mmCIF file of C-alpha atoms in Angstrom:
data_model
loop_
_atom_site.group_PDB
_atom_site.id
_atom_site.type_symbol
_atom_site.label_atom_id
_atom_site.label_comp_id
_atom_site.label_asym_id
_atom_site.label_seq_id
_atom_site.Cartn_x
_atom_site.Cartn_y
_atom_site.Cartn_z
ATOM 1 C CA GLN A 128 -0.160 -0.460 0.486
ATOM 2 C CA LYS A 129 0.978 3.775 -0.845
ATOM 3 C CA GLU A 130 1.843 6.086 2.048
ATOM 4 C CA VAL A 131 -0.485 8.973 -0.018
ATOM 5 C CA GLU A 132 -3.429 7.839 -2.418
ATOM 6 C CA GLN A 133 -4.438 10.180 -5.190
ATOM 7 C CA ASP A 134 -7.459 9.000 -7.383
ATOM 8 C CA PRO A 135 -5.334 10.179 -11.093
ATOM 9 C CA GLY A 136 -8.501 11.306 -13.248
ATOM 10 C CA PRO A 137 -8.888 12.905 -15.161
ATOM 11 C CA LEU A 138 -11.582 15.019 -13.748
ATOM 12 C CA SER A 139 -13.182 17.219 -16.323
ATOM 13 C CA VAL A 140 -15.570 20.021 -14.567
ATOM 14 C CA PRO A 141 -17.082 23.246 -16.385
ATOM 15 C CA GLU A 142 -16.378 26.863 -15.787
ATOM 16 C CA GLY A 143 -17.452 28.096 -12.836
ATOM 17 C CA ALA A 144 -17.781 24.558 -11.055
ATOM 18 C CA ILE A 145 -16.453 23.488 -7.456
ATOM 19 C CA VAL A 146 -13.663 21.217 -7.989
ATOM 20 C CA SER A 147 -12.706 18.861 -4.974
ATOM 21 C CA LEU A 148 -9.266 16.660 -5.045
ATOM 22 C CA ASN A 149 -8.349 14.316 -2.466
ATOM 23 C CA CYS A 150 -5.606 12.121 -0.954
ATOM 24 C CA THR A 151 -5.531 9.981 1.515
ATOM 25 C CA TYR A 152 -2.414 8.768 4.015
ATOM 26 C CA SER A 153 -1.305 6.171 6.057
ATOM 27 C CA ASN A 154 1.479 7.672 8.005
ATOM 28 C CA SER A 155 -0.013 9.585 11.175
ATOM 29 C CA ALA A 156 3.609 11.239 11.949
ATOM 30 C CA PHE A 157 2.303 13.225 8.692
ATOM 31 C CA GLN A 158 2.398 16.951 10.125
ATOM 32 C CA TYR A 159 2.804 19.436 6.906
ATOM 33 C CA PHE A 160 -0.158 19.024 4.228
ATOM 34 C CA MET A 161 0.627 20.332 0.628
ATOM 35 C CA TRP A 162 -0.606 21.162 -2.515
ATOM 36 C CA TYR A 163 1.420 21.289 -5.880
ATOM 37 C CA ARG A 164 -0.244 22.976 -8.939
ATOM 38 C CA GLN A 165 1.942 21.577 -12.224
ATOM 39 C CA TYR A 166 0.901 22.613 -15.753
ATOM 40 C CA SER A 167 1.080 20.823 -18.433
ATOM 41 C CA ARG A 168 5.574 20.357 -19.597
ATOM 42 C CA LYS A 169 6.587 22.534 -16.027
ATOM 43 C CA GLY A 170 7.624 21.446 -12.596
ATOM 44 C CA PRO A 171 5.445 21.711 -9.797
ATOM 45 C CA GLU A 172 4.929 24.630 -7.821
ATOM 46 C CA LEU A 173 3.602 25.147 -4.315
ATOM 47 C CA LEU A 174 0.089 26.248 -4.162
ATOM 48 C CA MET A 175 -0.994 26.164 -0.729
ATOM 49 C CA TYR A 176 0.237 24.126 2.662
ATOM 50 C CA THR A 177 -1.404 23.086 5.937
ATOM 51 C CA TYR A 178 0.090 23.216 9.118
ATOM 52 C CA SER A 179 -1.816 19.822 11.170
ATOM 53 C CA SER A 180 -5.519 19.890 10.702
ATOM 54 C CA GLY A 181 -7.782 22.460 9.870
ATOM 55 C CA ASN A 182 -8.455 24.627 7.041
ATOM 56 C CA LYS A 183 -6.960 27.253 5.347
ATOM 57 C CA GLU A 184 -8.078 29.528 2.344
ATOM 58 C CA ASP A 185 -6.423 31.517 0.003
ATOM 59 C CA GLY A 186 -8.550 33.360 -2.108
ATOM 60 C CA ARG A 187 -10.777 30.880 -4.721
ATOM 61 C CA PHE A 188 -8.794 27.518 -2.779
ATOM 62 C CA THR A 189 -9.543 25.831 0.014
ATOM 63 C CA ALA A 190 -7.226 23.266 1.729
ATOM 64 C CA GLN A 191 -8.813 21.001 4.259
ATOM 65 C CA VAL A 192 -6.811 17.756 6.729
ATOM 66 C CA ASP A 193 -8.730 15.653 8.801
ATOM 67 C CA LYS A 194 -5.532 14.009 10.781
ATOM 68 C CA SER A 195 -8.449 11.658 12.276
ATOM 69 C CA SER A 196 -9.488 10.348 8.814
ATOM 70 C CA LYS A 197 -5.826 10.507 6.961
ATOM 71 C CA TYR A 198 -7.513 12.623 4.421
ATOM 72 C CA ILE A 199 -6.966 15.408 2.894
ATOM 73 C CA SER A 200 -8.908 17.539 0.569
ATOM 74 C CA LEU A 201 -8.594 20.982 -1.767
ATOM 75 C CA PHE A 202 -11.753 22.602 -2.950
ATOM 76 C CA ILE A 203 -11.034 25.267 -6.169
ATOM 77 C CA ARG A 204 -14.496 27.613 -6.197
ATOM 78 C CA ASP A 205 -15.124 29.414 -9.751
ATOM 79 C CA SER A 206 -12.997 27.192 -11.266
ATOM 80 C CA GLN A 207 -11.470 28.698 -14.845
ATOM 81 C CA PRO A 208 -9.877 26.783 -17.751
ATOM 82 C CA SER A 209 -6.550 28.420 -16.194
ATOM 83 C CA ASP A 210 -6.900 26.226 -13.137
ATOM 84 C CA SER A 211 -6.661 23.074 -16.049
ATOM 85 C CA ALA A 212 -3.555 21.333 -14.018
ATOM 86 C CA THR A 213 -2.179 18.475 -12.162
ATOM 87 C CA TYR A 214 -2.327 18.613 -8.663
ATOM 88 C CA LEU A 215 -0.456 16.885 -6.499
ATOM 89 C CA CYS A 216 -0.788 16.110 -2.466
ATOM 90 C CA ALA A 217 1.996 16.031 -0.670
ATOM 91 C CA MET A 218 2.828 15.706 2.810
ATOM 92 C CA SER A 219 5.751 15.057 5.251
ATOM 93 C CA ALA A 220 6.544 14.920 8.923
ATOM 94 C CA GLY A 221 9.152 17.902 8.697
ATOM 95 C CA GLY A 222 11.807 18.782 6.897
ATOM 96 C CA GLY A 223 11.771 19.111 2.617
ATOM 97 C CA PHE A 224 13.665 15.472 2.136
ATOM 98 C CA LYS A 225 10.813 13.558 4.135
ATOM 99 C CA THR A 226 8.187 15.122 1.213
ATOM 100 C CA ILE A 227 5.963 12.234 0.152
ATOM 101 C CA PHE A 228 3.984 12.583 -3.014
ATOM 102 C CA GLY A 229 0.498 11.469 -4.698
ATOM 103 C CA ALA A 230 0.037 10.429 -8.080
ATOM 104 C CA GLY A 231 -1.484 13.961 -8.875
ATOM 105 C CA THR A 232 -5.233 14.695 -10.125
ATOM 106 C CA ARG A 233 -5.443 15.611 -14.077
ATOM 107 C CA LEU A 234 -8.102 18.594 -13.736
ATOM 108 C CA PHE A 235 -9.484 20.292 -16.993
ATOM 109 C CA VAL A 236 -11.809 22.864 -16.842
ATOM 110 C CA LYS A 237 -13.797 23.598 -19.953
ATOM 111 C CA ALA A 238 -15.204 27.417 -21.139
ATOM 112 C CA ASN B 272 14.880 34.932 -12.042
ATOM 113 C CA ALA B 273 16.439 31.826 -13.258
ATOM 114 C CA GLY B 274 15.348 30.083 -9.907
ATOM 115 C CA VAL B 275 16.002 25.879 -11.044
ATOM 116 C CA THR B 276 17.628 25.159 -14.145
ATOM 117 C CA GLN B 277 17.873 22.013 -16.105
ATOM 118 C CA THR B 278 20.081 20.787 -18.529
ATOM 119 C CA PRO B 279 19.268 19.178 -20.528
ATOM 120 C CA LYS B 280 15.481 19.378 -21.539
ATOM 121 C CA PHE B 281 14.959 16.346 -23.388
ATOM 122 C CA ARG B 282 17.712 13.247 -24.029
ATOM 123 C CA VAL B 283 17.354 9.827 -26.143
ATOM 124 C CA LEU B 284 19.866 7.244 -25.127
ATOM 125 C CA LYS B 285 20.524 3.570 -26.054
ATOM 126 C CA THR B 286 20.177 1.185 -23.919
ATOM 127 C CA GLY B 287 23.515 0.881 -21.459
ATOM 128 C CA GLN B 288 24.811 4.446 -22.412
ATOM 129 C CA SER B 289 25.555 7.042 -19.852
ATOM 130 C CA MET B 290 24.793 10.598 -19.231
ATOM 131 C CA THR B 291 24.490 13.516 -17.263
ATOM 132 C CA LEU B 292 21.733 15.443 -16.096
ATOM 133 C CA LEU B 293 22.938 19.167 -14.508
ATOM 134 C CA CYS B 294 20.729 21.285 -11.979
ATOM 135 C CA ALA B 295 21.747 24.858 -10.749
ATOM 136 C CA GLN B 296 20.174 26.863 -8.683
ATOM 137 C CA ASP B 297 20.714 30.529 -7.746
ATOM 138 C CA MET B 298 18.495 30.627 -4.508
ATOM 139 C CA ASN B 299 21.357 29.728 -2.179
ATOM 140 C CA HIS B 300 19.454 27.453 -0.734
ATOM 141 C CA GLU B 301 21.388 24.903 1.126
ATOM 142 C CA TYR B 302 19.022 21.105 -0.257
ATOM 143 C CA MET B 303 18.837 19.426 -3.745
ATOM 144 C CA TYR B 304 17.113 16.725 -4.745
ATOM 145 C CA TRP B 305 16.044 14.788 -7.690
ATOM 146 C CA TYR B 306 13.050 13.359 -7.986
ATOM 147 C CA ARG B 307 11.322 11.238 -11.309
ATOM 148 C CA GLN B 308 7.768 10.953 -12.412
ATOM 149 C CA ASP B 309 5.936 7.969 -14.054
ATOM 150 C CA PRO B 310 2.380 8.054 -14.856
ATOM 151 C CA GLY B 311 0.446 6.613 -11.984
ATOM 152 C CA MET B 312 3.455 6.755 -9.499
ATOM 153 C CA GLY B 313 3.466 10.032 -8.729
ATOM 154 C CA LEU B 314 7.003 11.806 -7.878
ATOM 155 C CA ARG B 315 9.711 9.458 -5.860
ATOM 156 C CA LEU B 316 12.619 10.561 -4.830
ATOM 157 C CA ILE B 317 15.850 9.107 -6.116
ATOM 158 C CA HIS B 318 18.945 11.092 -4.357
ATOM 159 C CA TYR B 319 19.236 14.480 -2.084
ATOM 160 C CA SER B 320 21.389 16.483 -0.848
ATOM 161 C CA VAL B 321 22.076 18.648 2.764
ATOM 162 C CA GLY B 322 24.657 20.339 1.620
ATOM 163 C CA GLU B 323 27.874 21.005 -0.767
ATOM 164 C CA GLY B 324 30.151 17.610 -0.531
ATOM 165 C CA THR B 325 27.039 15.634 0.862
ATOM 166 C CA THR B 326 24.685 13.047 -1.040
ATOM 167 C CA ALA B 327 22.023 10.893 0.223
ATOM 168 C CA LYS B 328 20.050 7.637 -1.359
ATOM 169 C CA GLY B 329 16.371 8.381 -1.406
ATOM 170 C CA GLU B 330 13.579 5.835 -2.143
ATOM 171 C CA VAL B 331 14.573 5.042 -5.633
ATOM 172 C CA PRO B 332 18.462 5.182 -6.435
ATOM 173 C CA ASP B 333 19.091 2.055 -7.884
ATOM 174 C CA GLY B 334 20.862 2.918 -11.551
ATOM 175 C CA TYR B 335 21.675 6.715 -10.264
ATOM 176 C CA ASN B 336 24.755 8.577 -9.375
ATOM 177 C CA VAL B 337 24.957 12.257 -7.641
ATOM 178 C CA SER B 338 27.220 14.799 -7.185
ATOM 179 C CA ARG B 339 27.777 18.133 -5.499
ATOM 180 C CA LEU B 340 30.825 19.591 -5.576
ATOM 181 C CA LYS B 341 29.509 23.214 -5.314
ATOM 182 C CA LYS B 342 26.113 24.274 -3.557
ATOM 183 C CA GLN B 343 24.677 25.550 -6.280
ATOM 184 C CA ASN B 344 24.841 22.621 -8.929
ATOM 185 C CA PHE B 345 23.628 19.017 -8.415
ATOM 186 C CA LEU B 346 24.165 16.450 -11.339
ATOM 187 C CA LEU B 347 22.574 13.617 -11.792
ATOM 188 C CA GLY B 348 24.585 10.617 -13.728
ATOM 189 C CA LEU B 349 23.649 7.571 -15.330
ATOM 190 C CA GLU B 350 26.177 5.438 -15.851
ATOM 191 C CA SER B 351 24.537 2.581 -17.782
ATOM 192 C CA ALA B 352 21.366 3.390 -19.342
ATOM 193 C CA ALA B 353 18.646 1.335 -19.248
ATOM 194 C CA PRO B 354 14.528 1.760 -20.558
ATOM 195 C CA SER B 355 13.442 1.381 -17.135
ATOM 196 C CA GLN B 356 14.946 4.727 -16.554
ATOM 197 C CA THR B 357 12.532 6.283 -19.730
ATOM 198 C CA SER B 358 10.822 9.023 -17.524
ATOM 199 C CA VAL B 359 10.991 12.875 -16.565
ATOM 200 C CA TYR B 360 13.275 13.526 -14.124
ATOM 201 C CA PHE B 361 13.303 17.107 -11.796
ATOM 202 C CA CYS B 362 15.310 18.666 -9.674
ATOM 203 C CA ALA B 363 14.453 20.504 -6.586
ATOM 204 C CA SER B 364 15.474 22.834 -4.107
ATOM 205 C CA SER B 365 14.659 24.511 -0.467
ATOM 206 C CA TYR B 366 15.778 26.336 2.490
ATOM 207 C CA ARG B 367 17.514 24.919 5.025
ATOM 208 C CA GLY B 368 14.937 24.306 8.006
ATOM 209 C CA GLY B 369 11.669 25.982 6.505
ATOM 210 C CA PRO B 370 9.249 24.171 8.184
ATOM 211 C CA THR B 371 7.528 23.204 4.959
ATOM 212 C CA GLY B 372 9.836 22.022 3.190
ATOM 213 C CA GLU B 373 9.169 23.758 -0.124
ATOM 214 C CA LEU B 374 10.414 22.782 -2.567
ATOM 215 C CA PHE B 375 11.154 24.465 -6.039
ATOM 216 C CA PHE B 376 11.567 22.621 -8.911
ATOM 217 C CA GLY B 377 12.798 23.564 -12.704
ATOM 218 C CA GLU B 378 11.245 22.377 -15.564
ATOM 219 C CA GLY B 379 11.937 19.339 -15.979
ATOM 220 C CA SER B 380 14.244 16.792 -18.490
ATOM 221 C CA ARG B 381 12.616 14.274 -20.850
ATOM 222 C CA LEU B 382 14.924 11.103 -20.620
ATOM 223 C CA THR B 383 14.213 8.594 -23.309
ATOM 224 C CA VAL B 384 15.928 4.954 -23.279
ATOM 225 C CA LEU B 385 15.577 2.950 -25.807
#
């Protein structure tokens, strides 16, 4: 079993839809939870991070962490075609070199 | 404002050939990493370095070697390429001691081994 599980999609939604992306994990030592966005043929870029449980909001993006269920989510409100990308969840117990990535979910937002 | 630069961006090798991927960062980061990205597998850590002159194995180190002779550079070598090493390779760097360990990635190097 992988430490981090993420549905690879693809997920296709119309412009303006609310998008929900999710990951589950098995290692209870994870404390830092991140979402990276990767455009086609580019490197991943950090979108949001959350420490421990709770919610964090940044514009149209909301990250949620439920440590009791070992489940994290990224919500995108009012999705735009420019949001079309692969979203990778990532988590660590601390320190960049022990970051574990999910497989990534490909998202397509249709105009 | 270069950030992390990888060369070459594309390469085709024959089985058994050798090559070196070069990563350069201009952010004065202590930590540098090499990942490979394969469909359905996500990013997997090959080797990493926590400072000049140091290297360590990651999750999938077999068949690869690395060197960090200068702080700003991290080299990934394939001594005898195999088709299983066909992948997209990403170099990344991060600040030492950053709480999230935010990774800054290059744009990737696409390697095909025939």
